Amino acid sequence: MLFDTHTHLDSKDFDGDRKEVIERAYANGVTRMVNVGFDRETIPTTMELVEAYDFIYAAVGWHPVEAITMQPGDLEWIESLCKHEKVVAIGEIGLDYHWDKSPKEVQHRVLREQIGLARSINMPIVIHNREAHEDIVRILREEKASEVGGIMHSFSGSWETAKMCLDMGFHLSFGGPITFKNAKQPKEVLQQVPMDRLLLETDSPYLTPHPYRGKRNESGHVRLVAEAAAELKGVSLEEISEITTKNALTLFGIR
Ligand code: NI
């Protein structure tokens, strides 16, 4: 039994065969998934998936790249969706300094507001961090994100950054990159992360694991991520699947 803690199955990339992709993942043992809705378009499509499949849960939040598009009332919209029993986290939220669609100060404000919301309703957060390691740790600290914790999604930082996130109570989630030959850092970090803080994800349709790199990713491929994680940790596939699934169920409060 595997848990894909971060997927985008509502993406247009799946418009031709979404049902088949979801059923294939389930048949492959991926019996729980969290679909992530991150802006005005993907939050409603995420909620549709949650209604259609009992094994799909949702995270909803405003993505840092899209921070500039957040309007008055959107924070309240997210808050109201969090009352849905299958919305299990606020995210993905964070900082992304790779793309310049949203200025840094807007990203910071939108991130701080959403951490504040998460604290006020006691929901874990899903953090997207691209090329912003220092600022993300600083803002998580300043906003007391440790009160709710959550997930550093597709973790790509150093062990030093990892330790600071672990100290704040966060889980670290890994995906396709740990299957790449040249990805030294995420492999080394994964080996040091305590077992009870480890999560697996695909981030499909992105970050496709080896040997499908270059093709569209799908949730069923979380098995390839689990195999790589098991090897790096020196445990069996069954063991890594069991522990990471249990971690996800506990973090998301799923019975
Ligand atoms: Ni994502």
GROMACS .gro file of C-alpha atoms and ligand atoms in nm:
model
  256
    1MET     CA    1   0.000   0.000   0.000
    2LEU     CA    2   0.145   0.333  -0.111
    3PHE     CA    3   0.043   0.694  -0.052
    4ASP     CA    4   0.118   0.958  -0.317
    5THR     CA    5   0.121   1.268  -0.097
    6HIS     CA    6   0.147   1.520  -0.382
    7THR     CA    7  -0.010   1.484  -0.724
    8HIS     CA    8  -0.190   1.698  -0.984
    9LEU     CA    9  -0.425   1.447  -1.147
   10ASP     CA   10  -0.662   1.729  -1.245
   11SER     CA   11  -0.391   1.867  -1.477
   12LYS     CA   12  -0.485   1.911  -1.842
   13ASP     CA   13  -0.213   1.657  -1.923
   14PHE     CA   14  -0.459   1.391  -1.803
   15ASP     CA   15  -0.765   1.514  -1.993
   16GLY     CA   16  -0.745   1.224  -2.239
   17ASP     CA   17  -0.713   0.936  -1.993
   18ARG     CA   18  -0.759   1.062  -1.633
   19LYS     CA   19  -0.982   0.772  -1.527
   20GLU     CA   20  -0.738   0.513  -1.662
   21VAL     CA   21  -0.441   0.683  -1.492
   22ILE     CA   22  -0.620   0.691  -1.155
   23GLU     CA   23  -0.737   0.331  -1.184
   24ARG     CA   24  -0.388   0.219  -1.291
   25ALA     CA   25  -0.236   0.385  -0.985
   26TYR     CA   26  -0.491   0.220  -0.756
   27ALA     CA   27  -0.431  -0.120  -0.917
   28ASN     CA   28  -0.058  -0.060  -0.861
   29GLY     CA   29  -0.117  -0.036  -0.485
   30VAL     CA   30  -0.131   0.342  -0.464
   31THR     CA   31  -0.445   0.339  -0.256
   32ARG     CA   32  -0.432   0.699  -0.128
   33MET     CA   33  -0.343   1.025  -0.299
   34VAL     CA   34  -0.350   1.391  -0.210
   35ASN     CA   35  -0.433   1.607  -0.511
   36VAL     CA   36  -0.304   1.961  -0.483
   37GLY     CA   37  -0.513   2.259  -0.598
   38PHE     CA   38  -0.307   2.575  -0.603
   39ASP     CA   39  -0.492   2.857  -0.783
   40ARG     CA   40  -0.830   2.976  -0.916
   41GLU     CA   41  -0.846   2.704  -1.183
   42THR     CA   42  -0.702   2.401  -1.002
   43ILE     CA   43  -0.879   2.435  -0.667
   44PRO     CA   44  -1.225   2.363  -0.819
   45THR     CA   45  -1.091   2.078  -1.036
   46THR     CA   46  -0.919   1.929  -0.731
   47MET     CA   47  -1.247   1.937  -0.537
   48GLU     CA   48  -1.418   1.756  -0.828
   49LEU     CA   49  -1.165   1.473  -0.802
   50VAL     CA   50  -1.214   1.451  -0.426
   51GLU     CA   51  -1.589   1.410  -0.477
   52ALA     CA   52  -1.542   1.149  -0.751
   53TYR     CA   53  -1.293   0.915  -0.577
   54ASP     CA   54  -1.309   0.814  -0.212
   55PHE     CA   55  -0.933   0.747  -0.200
   56ILE     CA   56  -0.834   1.093  -0.327
   57TYR     CA   57  -0.789   1.374  -0.072
   58ALA     CA   58  -0.712   1.741  -0.129
   59ALA     CA   59  -0.467   2.011  -0.033
   60VAL     CA   60  -0.577   2.361  -0.128
   61GLY     CA   61  -0.377   2.682  -0.118
   62TRP     CA   62  -0.228   2.958  -0.330
   63HIS     CA   63   0.096   2.879  -0.516
   64PRO     CA   64   0.381   3.132  -0.484
   65VAL     CA   65   0.417   3.167  -0.862
   66GLU     CA   66   0.047   3.264  -0.871
   67ALA     CA   67   0.066   3.486  -0.559
   68ILE     CA   68   0.001   3.800  -0.768
   69THR     CA   69  -0.339   3.660  -0.878
   70MET     CA   70  -0.474   3.615  -0.526
   71GLN     CA   71  -0.776   3.842  -0.469
   72PRO     CA   72  -0.959   3.966  -0.161
   73GLY     CA   73  -1.187   3.681  -0.054
   74ASP     CA   74  -0.961   3.401  -0.176
   75LEU     CA   75  -0.819   3.336   0.170
   76GLU     CA   76  -1.177   3.303   0.301
   77TRP     CA   77  -1.251   3.070   0.006
   78ILE     CA   78  -0.962   2.844   0.109
   79GLU     CA   79  -1.076   2.859   0.471
   80SER     CA   80  -1.428   2.749   0.378
   81LEU     CA   81  -1.295   2.457   0.170
   82CYS     CA   82  -1.084   2.343   0.466
   83LYS     CA   83  -1.410   2.253   0.643
   84HIS     CA   84  -1.457   1.972   0.388
   85GLU     CA   85  -1.363   1.645   0.560
   86LYS     CA   86  -1.138   1.539   0.269
   87VAL     CA   87  -0.935   1.860   0.257
   88VAL     CA   88  -0.634   1.757   0.464
   89ALA     CA   89  -0.380   2.040   0.424
   90ILE     CA   90  -0.324   2.397   0.306
   91GLY     CA   91  -0.090   2.405   0.007
   92GLU     CA   92   0.096   2.419  -0.194
   93ILE     CA   93   0.217   2.748  -0.055
   94GLY     CA   94   0.571   2.880  -0.030
   95LEU     CA   95   0.833   3.068  -0.229
   96ASP     CA   96   0.954   3.028  -0.586
   97TYR     CA   97   1.242   3.250  -0.697
   98HIS     CA   98   1.289   3.065  -1.025
   99TRP     CA   99   0.993   3.231  -1.197
  100ASP     CA  100   0.937   3.606  -1.168
  101LYS     CA  101   0.560   3.626  -1.229
  102SER     CA  102   0.499   3.728  -0.864
  103PRO     CA  103   0.736   3.974  -0.689
  104LYS     CA  104   0.910   3.842  -0.379
  105GLU     CA  105   0.726   4.076  -0.142
  106VAL     CA  106   0.389   3.956  -0.275
  107GLN     CA  107   0.498   3.593  -0.236
  108HIS     CA  108   0.606   3.664   0.122
  109ARG     CA  109   0.274   3.829   0.212
  110VAL     CA  110   0.063   3.552   0.057
  111LEU     CA  111   0.272   3.286   0.231
  112ARG     CA  112   0.248   3.459   0.569
  113GLU     CA  113  -0.129   3.502   0.537
  114GLN     CA  114  -0.177   3.134   0.458
  115ILE     CA  115   0.043   3.017   0.746
  116GLY     CA  116  -0.169   3.242   0.967
  117LEU     CA  117  -0.485   3.078   0.835
  118ALA     CA  118  -0.338   2.730   0.888
  119ARG     CA  119  -0.255   2.815   1.248
  120SER     CA  120  -0.598   2.961   1.314
  121ILE     CA  121  -0.775   2.643   1.196
  122ASN     CA  122  -0.498   2.396   1.289
  123MET     CA  123  -0.423   2.252   0.944
  124PRO     CA  124  -0.083   2.122   0.828
  125ILE     CA  125   0.079   2.309   0.537
  126VAL     CA  126   0.245   2.186   0.217
  127ILE     CA  127   0.550   2.393   0.129
  128HIS     CA  128   0.679   2.456  -0.223
  129ASN     CA  129   1.031   2.594  -0.211
  130ARG     CA  130   1.233   2.668  -0.522
  131GLU     CA  131   1.564   2.849  -0.490
  132ALA     CA  132   1.447   3.022  -0.171
  133HIS     CA  133   1.589   2.803   0.109
  134GLU     CA  134   1.700   3.085   0.341
  135ASP     CA  135   1.383   3.293   0.316
  136ILE     CA  136   1.152   2.994   0.351
  137VAL     CA  137   1.314   2.883   0.677
  138ARG     CA  138   1.312   3.239   0.809
  139ILE     CA  139   0.944   3.298   0.730
  140LEU     CA  140   0.836   2.956   0.863
  141ARG     CA  141   1.013   3.047   1.188
  142GLU     CA  142   0.878   3.403   1.208
  143GLU     CA  143   0.521   3.284   1.144
  144LYS     CA  144   0.550   2.996   1.397
  145ALA     CA  145   0.470   2.732   1.136
  146SER     CA  146   0.596   2.470   1.381
  147GLU     CA  147   0.257   2.499   1.554
  148VAL     CA  148   0.097   2.314   1.263
  149GLY     CA  149   0.388   2.150   1.080
  150GLY     CA  150   0.340   1.989   0.744
  151ILE     CA  151   0.541   1.885   0.442
  152MET     CA  152   0.846   2.020   0.263
  153HIS     CA  153   0.731   1.894  -0.076
  154SER     CA  154   0.982   1.751  -0.327
  155PHE     CA  155   1.259   1.848  -0.091
  156SER     CA  156   1.564   1.975  -0.279
  157GLY     CA  157   1.769   2.151  -0.012
  158SER     CA  158   2.083   2.064   0.179
  159TRP     CA  159   2.094   1.853   0.495
  160GLU     CA  160   2.147   2.179   0.685
  161THR     CA  161   1.815   2.315   0.557
  162ALA     CA  162   1.654   1.976   0.612
  163LYS     CA  163   1.758   1.979   0.978
  164MET     CA  164   1.604   2.323   1.032
  165CYS     CA  165   1.276   2.201   0.879
  166LEU     CA  166   1.281   1.882   1.088
  167ASP     CA  167   1.340   2.093   1.400
  168MET     CA  168   1.022   2.285   1.316
  169GLY     CA  169   0.833   1.955   1.308
  170PHE     CA  170   0.807   1.923   0.931
  171HIS     CA  171   0.806   1.605   0.725
  172LEU     CA  172   1.023   1.581   0.415
  173SER     CA  173   0.873   1.440   0.098
  174PHE     CA  174   1.073   1.299  -0.193
  175GLY     CA  175   0.981   1.217  -0.551
  176GLY     CA  176   1.129   1.133  -0.891
  177PRO     CA  177   1.466   1.306  -0.841
  178ILE     CA  178   1.582   1.035  -0.595
  179THR     CA  179   1.573   0.791  -0.890
  180PHE     CA  180   1.807   1.007  -1.102
  181LYS     CA  181   2.168   0.892  -1.131
  182ASN     CA  182   2.312   1.243  -1.091
  183ALA     CA  183   2.092   1.358  -0.800
  184LYS     CA  184   2.343   1.325  -0.518
  185GLN     CA  185   2.199   1.574  -0.268
  186PRO     CA  186   1.836   1.452  -0.236
  187LYS     CA  187   1.963   1.095  -0.200
  188GLU     CA  188   2.203   1.191   0.078
  189VAL     CA  189   1.938   1.395   0.256
  190LEU     CA  190   1.683   1.113   0.232
  191GLN     CA  191   1.931   0.872   0.389
  192GLN     CA  192   1.956   1.097   0.695
  193VAL     CA  193   1.589   1.184   0.740
  194PRO     CA  194   1.433   0.994   1.034
  195MET     CA  195   1.195   0.723   0.911
  196ASP     CA  196   0.899   0.877   1.094
  197ARG     CA  197   0.939   1.205   0.899
  198LEU     CA  198   0.966   1.057   0.552
  199LEU     CA  199   0.698   1.085   0.282
  200LEU     CA  200   0.678   0.986  -0.084
  201GLU     CA  201   0.519   1.167  -0.377
  202THR     CA  202   0.514   1.195  -0.755
  203ASP     CA  203   0.423   1.562  -0.820
  204SER     CA  204   0.277   1.417  -1.139
  205PRO     CA  205   0.259   1.511  -1.422
  206TYR     CA  206   0.602   1.659  -1.337
  207LEU     CA  207   0.931   1.514  -1.203
  208THR     CA  208   0.896   1.176  -1.375
  209PRO     CA  209   1.119   0.908  -1.220
  210HIS     CA  210   1.376   0.700  -1.405
  211PRO     CA  211   1.328   0.513  -1.643
  212TYR     CA  212   1.035   0.722  -1.770
  213ARG     CA  213   1.216   1.058  -1.743
  214GLY     CA  214   1.105   1.293  -2.020
  215LYS     CA  215   0.755   1.141  -2.030
  216ARG     CA  216   0.444   1.246  -1.836
  217ASN     CA  217   0.451   1.136  -1.473
  218GLU     CA  218   0.157   0.963  -1.304
  219SER     CA  219   0.070   0.862  -0.947
  220GLY     CA  220   0.133   0.490  -1.010
  221HIS     CA  221   0.501   0.576  -1.049
  222VAL     CA  222   0.527   0.648  -0.675
  223ARG     CA  223   0.619   0.278  -0.659
  224LEU     CA  224   0.945   0.360  -0.843
  225VAL     CA  225   1.012   0.636  -0.588
  226ALA     CA  226   0.942   0.389  -0.306
  227GLU     CA  227   1.182   0.134  -0.455
  228ALA     CA  228   1.459   0.394  -0.473
  229ALA     CA  229   1.386   0.513  -0.118
  230ALA     CA  230   1.389   0.155   0.013
  231GLU     CA  231   1.729   0.094  -0.145
  232LEU     CA  232   1.874   0.419  -0.006
  233LYS     CA  233   1.741   0.339   0.342
  234GLY     CA  234   1.845  -0.026   0.325
  235VAL     CA  235   1.496  -0.157   0.398
  236SER     CA  236   1.241  -0.358   0.200
  237LEU     CA  237   0.981  -0.207  -0.032
  238GLU     CA  238   0.710  -0.336   0.204
  239GLU     CA  239   0.871  -0.163   0.500
  240ILE     CA  240   0.915   0.174   0.330
  241SER     CA  241   0.558   0.157   0.195
  242GLU     CA  242   0.413   0.078   0.534
  243ILE     CA  243   0.606   0.347   0.722
  244THR     CA  244   0.554   0.629   0.470
  245THR     CA  245   0.183   0.548   0.439
  246LYS     CA  246   0.144   0.550   0.816
  247ASN     CA  247   0.331   0.882   0.836
  248ALA     CA  248   0.098   1.035   0.577
  249LEU     CA  249  -0.221   0.905   0.741
  250THR     CA  250  -0.113   1.045   1.078
  251LEU     CA  251  -0.002   1.383   0.941
  252PHE     CA  252  -0.320   1.431   0.738
  253GLY     CA  253  -0.543   1.300   1.017
  254ILE     CA  254  -0.695   1.029   0.796
  255ARG     CA  255  -0.840   0.730   0.982
  256NI      NI  256   0.293   2.042  -0.701
   0.00000   0.00000   0.00000
